[in-house]
Coordinates of C-alpha atoms in Angstrom, one line a residue:
Chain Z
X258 CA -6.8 24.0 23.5
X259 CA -6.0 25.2 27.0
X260 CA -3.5 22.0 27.3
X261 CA -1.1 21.8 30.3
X262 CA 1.1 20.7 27.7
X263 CA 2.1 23.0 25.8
X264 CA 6.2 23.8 26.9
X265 CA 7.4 26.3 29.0
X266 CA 9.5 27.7 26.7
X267 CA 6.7 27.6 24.1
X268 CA 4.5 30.1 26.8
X269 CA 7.6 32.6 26.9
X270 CA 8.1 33.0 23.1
X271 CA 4.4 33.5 23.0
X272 CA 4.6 36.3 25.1
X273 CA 7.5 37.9 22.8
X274 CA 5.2 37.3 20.0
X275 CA 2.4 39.4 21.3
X276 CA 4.7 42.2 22.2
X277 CA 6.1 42.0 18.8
X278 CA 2.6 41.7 17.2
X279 CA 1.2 44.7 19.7
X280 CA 3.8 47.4 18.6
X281 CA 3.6 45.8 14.6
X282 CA -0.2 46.6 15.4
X283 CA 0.7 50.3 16.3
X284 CA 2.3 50.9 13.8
X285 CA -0.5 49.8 11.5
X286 CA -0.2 46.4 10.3
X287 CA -2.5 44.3 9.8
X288 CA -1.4 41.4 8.2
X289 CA 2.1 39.5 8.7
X290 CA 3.5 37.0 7.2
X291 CA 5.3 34.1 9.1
X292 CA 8.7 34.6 8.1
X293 CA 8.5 38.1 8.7
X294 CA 7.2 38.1 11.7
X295 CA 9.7 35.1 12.9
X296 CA 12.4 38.0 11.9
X297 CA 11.1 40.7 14.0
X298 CA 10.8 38.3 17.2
X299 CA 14.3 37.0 16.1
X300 CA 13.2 33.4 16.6
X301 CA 13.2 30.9 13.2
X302 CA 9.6 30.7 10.9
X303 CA 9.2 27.4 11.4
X304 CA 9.6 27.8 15.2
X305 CA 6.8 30.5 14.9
X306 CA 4.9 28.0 12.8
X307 CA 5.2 25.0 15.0
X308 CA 4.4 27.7 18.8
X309 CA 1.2 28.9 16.9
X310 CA 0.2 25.6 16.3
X311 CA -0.3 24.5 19.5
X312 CA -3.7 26.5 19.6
X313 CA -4.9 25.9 16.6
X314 CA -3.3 28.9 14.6
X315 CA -2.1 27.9 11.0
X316 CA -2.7 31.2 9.3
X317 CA -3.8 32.0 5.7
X318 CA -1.7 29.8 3.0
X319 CA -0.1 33.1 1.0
X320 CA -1.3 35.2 3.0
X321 CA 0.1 34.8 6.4
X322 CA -1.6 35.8 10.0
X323 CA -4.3 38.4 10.6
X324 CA -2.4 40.5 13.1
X325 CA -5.7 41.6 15.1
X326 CA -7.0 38.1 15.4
X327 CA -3.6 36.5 16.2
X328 CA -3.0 38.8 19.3
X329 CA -6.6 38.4 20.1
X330 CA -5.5 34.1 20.2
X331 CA -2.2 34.7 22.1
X332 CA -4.0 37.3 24.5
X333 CA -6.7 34.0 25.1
X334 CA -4.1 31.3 25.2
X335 CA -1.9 33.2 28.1
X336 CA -5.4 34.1 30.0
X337 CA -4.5 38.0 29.5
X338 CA -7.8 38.7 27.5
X339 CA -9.3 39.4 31.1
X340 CA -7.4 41.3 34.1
X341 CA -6.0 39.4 37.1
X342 CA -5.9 40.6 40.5
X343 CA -2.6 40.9 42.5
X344 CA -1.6 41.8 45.9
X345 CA 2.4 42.4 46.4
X346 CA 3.8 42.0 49.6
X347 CA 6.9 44.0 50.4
X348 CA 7.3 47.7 50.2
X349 CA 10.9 48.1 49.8
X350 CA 12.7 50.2 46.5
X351 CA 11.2 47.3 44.2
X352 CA 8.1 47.1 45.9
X353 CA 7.3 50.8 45.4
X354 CA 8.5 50.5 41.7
X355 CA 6.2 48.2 40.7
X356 CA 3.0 49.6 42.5
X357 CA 3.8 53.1 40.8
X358 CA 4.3 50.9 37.8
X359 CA 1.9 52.2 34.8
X360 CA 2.1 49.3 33.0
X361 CA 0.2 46.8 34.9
X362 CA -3.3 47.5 33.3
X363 CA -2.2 47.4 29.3
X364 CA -0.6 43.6 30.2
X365 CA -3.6 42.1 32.4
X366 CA -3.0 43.0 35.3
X367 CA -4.0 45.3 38.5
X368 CA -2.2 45.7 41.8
X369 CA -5.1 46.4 44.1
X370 CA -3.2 45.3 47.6
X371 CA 0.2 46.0 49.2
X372 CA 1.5 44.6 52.1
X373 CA 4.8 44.9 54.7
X374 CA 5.3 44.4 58.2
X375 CA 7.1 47.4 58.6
X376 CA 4.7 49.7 61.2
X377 CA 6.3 52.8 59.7
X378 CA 5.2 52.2 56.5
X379 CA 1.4 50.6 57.6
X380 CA -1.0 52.8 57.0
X381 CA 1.2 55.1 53.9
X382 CA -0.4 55.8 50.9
X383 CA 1.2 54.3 47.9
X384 CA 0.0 55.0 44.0
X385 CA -3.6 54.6 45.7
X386 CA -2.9 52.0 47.7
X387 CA -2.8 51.9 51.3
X388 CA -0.1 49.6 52.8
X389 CA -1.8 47.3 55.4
X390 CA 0.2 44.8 57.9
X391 CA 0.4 41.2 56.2
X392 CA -1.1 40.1 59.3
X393 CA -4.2 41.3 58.0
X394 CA -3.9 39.8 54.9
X395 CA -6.4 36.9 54.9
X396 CA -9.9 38.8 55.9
X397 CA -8.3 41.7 53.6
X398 CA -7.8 40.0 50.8
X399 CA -11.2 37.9 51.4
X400 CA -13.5 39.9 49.0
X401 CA -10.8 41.1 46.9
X402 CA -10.9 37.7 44.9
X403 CA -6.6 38.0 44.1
X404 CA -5.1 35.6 42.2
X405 CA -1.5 36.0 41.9
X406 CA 0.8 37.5 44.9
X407 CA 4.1 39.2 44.1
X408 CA 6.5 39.0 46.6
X409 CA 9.3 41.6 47.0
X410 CA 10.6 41.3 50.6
X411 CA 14.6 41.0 51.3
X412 CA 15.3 37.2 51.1
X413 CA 15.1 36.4 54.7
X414 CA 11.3 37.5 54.8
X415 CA 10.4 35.8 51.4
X416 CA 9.2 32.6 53.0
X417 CA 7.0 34.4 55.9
X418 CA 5.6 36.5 52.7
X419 CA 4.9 33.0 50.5
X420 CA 3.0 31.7 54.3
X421 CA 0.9 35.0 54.5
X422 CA -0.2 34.6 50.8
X423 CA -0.6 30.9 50.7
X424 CA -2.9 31.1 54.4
X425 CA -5.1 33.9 52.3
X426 CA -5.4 30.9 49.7
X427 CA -4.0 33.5 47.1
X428 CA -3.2 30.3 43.9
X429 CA -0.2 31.4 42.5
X430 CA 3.2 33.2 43.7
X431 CA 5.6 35.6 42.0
X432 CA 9.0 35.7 43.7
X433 CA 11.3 38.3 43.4
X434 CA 13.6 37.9 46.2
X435 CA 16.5 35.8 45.7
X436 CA 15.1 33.0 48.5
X437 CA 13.7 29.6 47.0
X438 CA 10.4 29.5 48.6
X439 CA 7.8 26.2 49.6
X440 CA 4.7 25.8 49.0
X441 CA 1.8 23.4 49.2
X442 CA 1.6 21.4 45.5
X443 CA -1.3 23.1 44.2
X444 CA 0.2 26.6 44.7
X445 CA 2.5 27.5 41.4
X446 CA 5.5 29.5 42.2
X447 CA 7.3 31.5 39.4
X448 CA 10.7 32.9 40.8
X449 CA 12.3 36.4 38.4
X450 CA 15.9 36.7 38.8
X451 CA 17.6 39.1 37.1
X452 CA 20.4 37.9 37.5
X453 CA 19.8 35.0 35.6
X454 CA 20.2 36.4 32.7
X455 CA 23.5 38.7 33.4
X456 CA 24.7 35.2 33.7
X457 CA 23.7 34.5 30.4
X458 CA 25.6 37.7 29.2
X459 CA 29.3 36.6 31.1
X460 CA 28.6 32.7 29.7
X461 CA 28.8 34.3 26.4
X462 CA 31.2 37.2 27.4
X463 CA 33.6 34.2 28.7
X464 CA 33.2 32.1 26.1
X465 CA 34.1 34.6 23.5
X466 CA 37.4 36.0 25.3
X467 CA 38.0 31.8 25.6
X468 CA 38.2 31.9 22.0
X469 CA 39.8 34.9 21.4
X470 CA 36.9 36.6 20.5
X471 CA 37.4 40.5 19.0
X472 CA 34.8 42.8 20.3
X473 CA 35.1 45.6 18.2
X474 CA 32.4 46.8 16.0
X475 CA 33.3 46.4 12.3
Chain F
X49 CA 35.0 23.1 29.6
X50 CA 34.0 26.6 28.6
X51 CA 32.0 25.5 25.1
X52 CA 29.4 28.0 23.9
X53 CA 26.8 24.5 23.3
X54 CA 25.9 24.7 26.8
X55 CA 22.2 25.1 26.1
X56 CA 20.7 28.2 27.6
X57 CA 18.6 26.3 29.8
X58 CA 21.3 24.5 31.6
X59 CA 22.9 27.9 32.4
X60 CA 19.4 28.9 33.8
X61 CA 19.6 26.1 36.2
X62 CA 23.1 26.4 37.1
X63 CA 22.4 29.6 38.3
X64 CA 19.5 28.3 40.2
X65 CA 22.0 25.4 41.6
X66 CA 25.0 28.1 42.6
X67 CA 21.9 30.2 44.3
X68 CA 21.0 27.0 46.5
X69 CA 24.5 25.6 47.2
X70 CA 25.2 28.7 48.6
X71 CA 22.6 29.2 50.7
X72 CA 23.3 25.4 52.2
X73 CA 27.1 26.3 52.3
X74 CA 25.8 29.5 54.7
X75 CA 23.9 27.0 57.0
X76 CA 27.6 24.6 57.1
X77 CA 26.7 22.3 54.7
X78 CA 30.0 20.8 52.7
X79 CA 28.3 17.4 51.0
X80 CA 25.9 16.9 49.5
X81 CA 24.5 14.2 47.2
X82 CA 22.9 14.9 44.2
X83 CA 19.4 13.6 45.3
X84 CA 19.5 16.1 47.9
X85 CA 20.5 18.6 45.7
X86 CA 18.0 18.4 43.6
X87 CA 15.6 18.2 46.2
X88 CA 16.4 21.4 47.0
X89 CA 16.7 23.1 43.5
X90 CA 13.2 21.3 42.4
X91 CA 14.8 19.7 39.7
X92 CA 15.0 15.6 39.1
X93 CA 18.7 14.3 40.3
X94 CA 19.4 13.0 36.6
X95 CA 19.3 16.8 35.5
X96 CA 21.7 18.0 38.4
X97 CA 23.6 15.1 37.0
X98 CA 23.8 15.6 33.2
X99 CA 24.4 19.5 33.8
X100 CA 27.2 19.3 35.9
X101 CA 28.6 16.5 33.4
X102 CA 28.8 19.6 31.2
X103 CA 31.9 21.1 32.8
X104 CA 33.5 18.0 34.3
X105 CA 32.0 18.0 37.7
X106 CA 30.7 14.5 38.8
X107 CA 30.9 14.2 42.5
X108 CA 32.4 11.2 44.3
X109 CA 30.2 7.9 44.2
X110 CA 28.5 7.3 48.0
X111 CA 29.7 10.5 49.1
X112 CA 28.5 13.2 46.5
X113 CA 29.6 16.6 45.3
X114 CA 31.9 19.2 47.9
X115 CA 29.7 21.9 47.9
X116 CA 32.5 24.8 48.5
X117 CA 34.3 23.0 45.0
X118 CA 31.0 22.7 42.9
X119 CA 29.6 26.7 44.2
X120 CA 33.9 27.6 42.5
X121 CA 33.5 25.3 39.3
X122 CA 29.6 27.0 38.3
X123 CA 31.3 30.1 39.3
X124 CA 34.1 29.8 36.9
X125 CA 31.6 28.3 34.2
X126 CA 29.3 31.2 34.8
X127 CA 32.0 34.2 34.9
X128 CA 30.9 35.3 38.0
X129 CA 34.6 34.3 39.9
X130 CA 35.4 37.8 38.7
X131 CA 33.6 41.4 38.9
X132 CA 31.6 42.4 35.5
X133 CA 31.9 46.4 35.0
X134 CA 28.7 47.5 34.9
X135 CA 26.7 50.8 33.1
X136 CA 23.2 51.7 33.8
X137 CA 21.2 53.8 31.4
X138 CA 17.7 55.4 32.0
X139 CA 17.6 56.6 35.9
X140 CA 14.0 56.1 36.5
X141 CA 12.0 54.4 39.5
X142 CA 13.6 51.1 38.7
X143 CA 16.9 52.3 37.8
X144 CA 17.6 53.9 40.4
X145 CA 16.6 50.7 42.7
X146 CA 18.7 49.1 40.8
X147 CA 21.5 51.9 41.6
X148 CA 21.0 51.3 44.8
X149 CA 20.9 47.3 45.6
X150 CA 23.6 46.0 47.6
X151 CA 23.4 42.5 46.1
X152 CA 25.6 42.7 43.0
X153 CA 29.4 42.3 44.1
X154 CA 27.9 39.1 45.7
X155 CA 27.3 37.9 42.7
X156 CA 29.9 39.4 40.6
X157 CA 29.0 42.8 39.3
X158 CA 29.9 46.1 40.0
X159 CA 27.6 49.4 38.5
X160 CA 30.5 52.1 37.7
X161 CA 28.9 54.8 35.5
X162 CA 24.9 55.9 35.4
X163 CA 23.4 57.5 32.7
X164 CA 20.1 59.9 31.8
X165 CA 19.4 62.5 29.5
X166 CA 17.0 64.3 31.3
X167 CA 18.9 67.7 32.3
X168 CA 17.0 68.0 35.5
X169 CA 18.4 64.0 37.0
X170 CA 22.2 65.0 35.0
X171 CA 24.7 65.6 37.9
X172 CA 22.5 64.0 40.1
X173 CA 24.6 61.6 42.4
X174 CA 22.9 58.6 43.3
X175 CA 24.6 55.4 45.4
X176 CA 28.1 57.0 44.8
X177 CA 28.0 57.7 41.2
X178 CA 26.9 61.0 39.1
X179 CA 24.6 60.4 36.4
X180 CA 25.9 61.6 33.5
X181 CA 24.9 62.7 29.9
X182 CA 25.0 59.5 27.4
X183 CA 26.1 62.1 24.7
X184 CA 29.4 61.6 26.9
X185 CA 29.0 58.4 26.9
X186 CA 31.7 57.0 24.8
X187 CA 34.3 59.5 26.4
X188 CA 33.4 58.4 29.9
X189 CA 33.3 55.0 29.7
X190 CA 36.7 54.4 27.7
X191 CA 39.0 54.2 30.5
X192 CA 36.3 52.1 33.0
X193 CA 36.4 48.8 31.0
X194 CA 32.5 48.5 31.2
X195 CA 31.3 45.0 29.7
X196 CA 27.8 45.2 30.3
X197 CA 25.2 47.8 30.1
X198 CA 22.0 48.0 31.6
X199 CA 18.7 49.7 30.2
X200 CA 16.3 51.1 32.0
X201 CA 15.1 53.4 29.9
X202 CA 11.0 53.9 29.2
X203 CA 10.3 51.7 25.7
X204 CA 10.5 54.7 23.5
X205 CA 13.6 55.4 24.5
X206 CA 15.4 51.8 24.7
X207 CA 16.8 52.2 21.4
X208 CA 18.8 55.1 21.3
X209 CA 20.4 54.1 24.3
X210 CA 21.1 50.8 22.8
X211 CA 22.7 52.6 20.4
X212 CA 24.7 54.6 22.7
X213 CA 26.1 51.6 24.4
X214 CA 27.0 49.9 21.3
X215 CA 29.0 53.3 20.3
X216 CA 30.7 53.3 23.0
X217 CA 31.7 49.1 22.2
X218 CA 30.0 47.7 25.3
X219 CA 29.6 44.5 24.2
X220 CA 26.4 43.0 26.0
X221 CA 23.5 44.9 26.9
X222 CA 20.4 43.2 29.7
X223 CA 17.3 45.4 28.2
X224 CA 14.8 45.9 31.4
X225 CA 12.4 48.2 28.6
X226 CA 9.6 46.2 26.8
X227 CA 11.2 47.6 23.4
X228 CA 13.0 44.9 21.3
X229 CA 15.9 46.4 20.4
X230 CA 18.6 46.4 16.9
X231 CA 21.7 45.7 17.6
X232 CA 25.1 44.3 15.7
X233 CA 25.6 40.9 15.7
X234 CA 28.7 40.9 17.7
X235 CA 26.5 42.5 20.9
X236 CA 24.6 39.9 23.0
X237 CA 21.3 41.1 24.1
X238 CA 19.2 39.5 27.3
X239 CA 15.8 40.4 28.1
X240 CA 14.3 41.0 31.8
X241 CA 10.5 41.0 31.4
X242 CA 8.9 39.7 34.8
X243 CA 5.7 39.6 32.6
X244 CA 6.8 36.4 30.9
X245 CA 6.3 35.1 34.3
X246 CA 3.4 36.3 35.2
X247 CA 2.2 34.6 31.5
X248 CA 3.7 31.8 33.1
X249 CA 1.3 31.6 36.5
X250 CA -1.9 32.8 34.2
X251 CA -1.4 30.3 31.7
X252 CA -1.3 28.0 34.7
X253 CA -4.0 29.2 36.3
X254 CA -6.0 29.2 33.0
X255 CA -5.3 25.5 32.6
X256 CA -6.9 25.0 36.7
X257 CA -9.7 26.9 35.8
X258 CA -10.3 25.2 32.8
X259 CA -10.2 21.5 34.3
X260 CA -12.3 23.0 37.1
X261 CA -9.3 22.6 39.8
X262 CA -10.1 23.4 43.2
X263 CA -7.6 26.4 45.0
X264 CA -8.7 25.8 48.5
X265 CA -5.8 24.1 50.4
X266 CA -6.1 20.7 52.1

């Protein structure tokens, strides 16, 4: 069930899914059927059909999923039914956006370290953290059991950043500056660039004035 | 050359590419063969190939591509050899980071107009520009040529500014809120949620767990 196979792309439409399913669920459905739901994530049914099947979600012939038990399946599948530890390392404008960020907790996750090697901001108290030097990081971290570091440093600091977490045998990296890290194999690295997907925007945006594409509302 | 059947993960890693040639043209690099290139961008050299086979690029045999030629041509096949005009609505935490990074002309895009419609941030002037009402909106952004708009908006709000920004005939929108949001089908739509990746690392880390994999580094 937990299969390292399942495609990368599979894992993201998952997570549209359950943010899809989650606000259905507030608004109080309870049962959805596949074609409706494949509507409200935008993706085709069969697609939805085929990502659900991959752990062992076919549904109810007729009837179509039980909301509550299919975000209890995705929740299990990503590993968000529990909450993950993270430290961040990097207390610049990003840095302090995320640890004041409310919406850690709700997604499976808690910020319970932050880290820069600034001395004027060592020592200041951030959203209930206090900001220690990344020197300290390894006998800090040591009882804290964190599994995931984020790092938010300007791109010439990122790699120092990825050492400090990767010395404190923190598993898995996120990276948010625009640096492409290394790592030792069996440390997973996800990098979040933004900018990615402005790209995807102008490809488009280009493409249509190619074909001289009208983009007036109608 | 500029076909819209470019799949969207080739323009993912065409970014990534563009992000690493310039970093190697910054240390004086100017050749580069495509083994080494994909070295560097963690992708296999028969990807690198095949992608930049999509807009005609396919380096000289024994010698390899010019880096300063290939960082122009996934420039031009990008957009991104021109500035994107750029409006930001929802001047939160993260909007206003966003306000104030330094790191989009490099890349091509240029934030012209803010907007709020909290009374208390309205006339506010942040990184050069005063946040205005997005009731004003339409008026205001007429005569700047804006292409892209940016939300930053809490969830509950993401749609009515979507719906602002599609008034005022923006034509692409990168929503940073969790909401999915309705939009024309003439308006492309990108995503930014930096929770997909942590789903990404969890899943990951899930799978390690599962198969008993050992963290400690060797």
């Amino acid at each position: 069930m937990k299969s390292k196979h399942i495609p990368r792309a599979t894992i993201q439409r998952l997570a549209v899914y359950l943010q899809v399913l989650e606000a259905l669920h507030g608004e109080g459905v309870e049962v959805i059927s596949s074609e409706a739901l494949a509507r409200a994530c935008e993706v085709n049914p069969s697609q939805i059909r085929k990502d659900l099947a991959y752990f062992g979600e076919f549904g109810v012939r007729g009837v179509g999923y039980y909301v509550p038990n299919l975000i209890d399946s995705i929740k299990v599948s990503l590993g968000t039914d529990r909450i993950w530890r993270v430290a961040l390392i990097g207390v610049g404008n990003l840095g302090r956006s995320l640890l004041r960020y409310q919406g850690f907790p709700k997604r499976g996750f808690k910020v319970v370290a932050a880290f820069d090697c600034d001395p004027f901001k060592i020592g200041e108290e951030i959203a209930g953290l206090e900001v220690m030097c990344p020197r300290r990081m390894k006998e800090n971290v040591k009882d804290l059991s964190i599994e995931i570091g984020i790092i938010t440093t300007p791109t010439d600091r990122a790699q120092r950043a990825a050492n400090y977490l990767v010395e404190s045998n923190i598993p898995s990296i996120l990276n948010f500056s625009a640096a492409r890290i290394h790592v030792p194999n069996h440390v997973h690295v996800e990098y979040v660039d933004f900018f990615h997907h402005l790209y995807a925007l102008t490809f488009k945006l280009n493409a249509g004035e190619f074909q001289g594409h009208d983009s007036s509302p109608n």
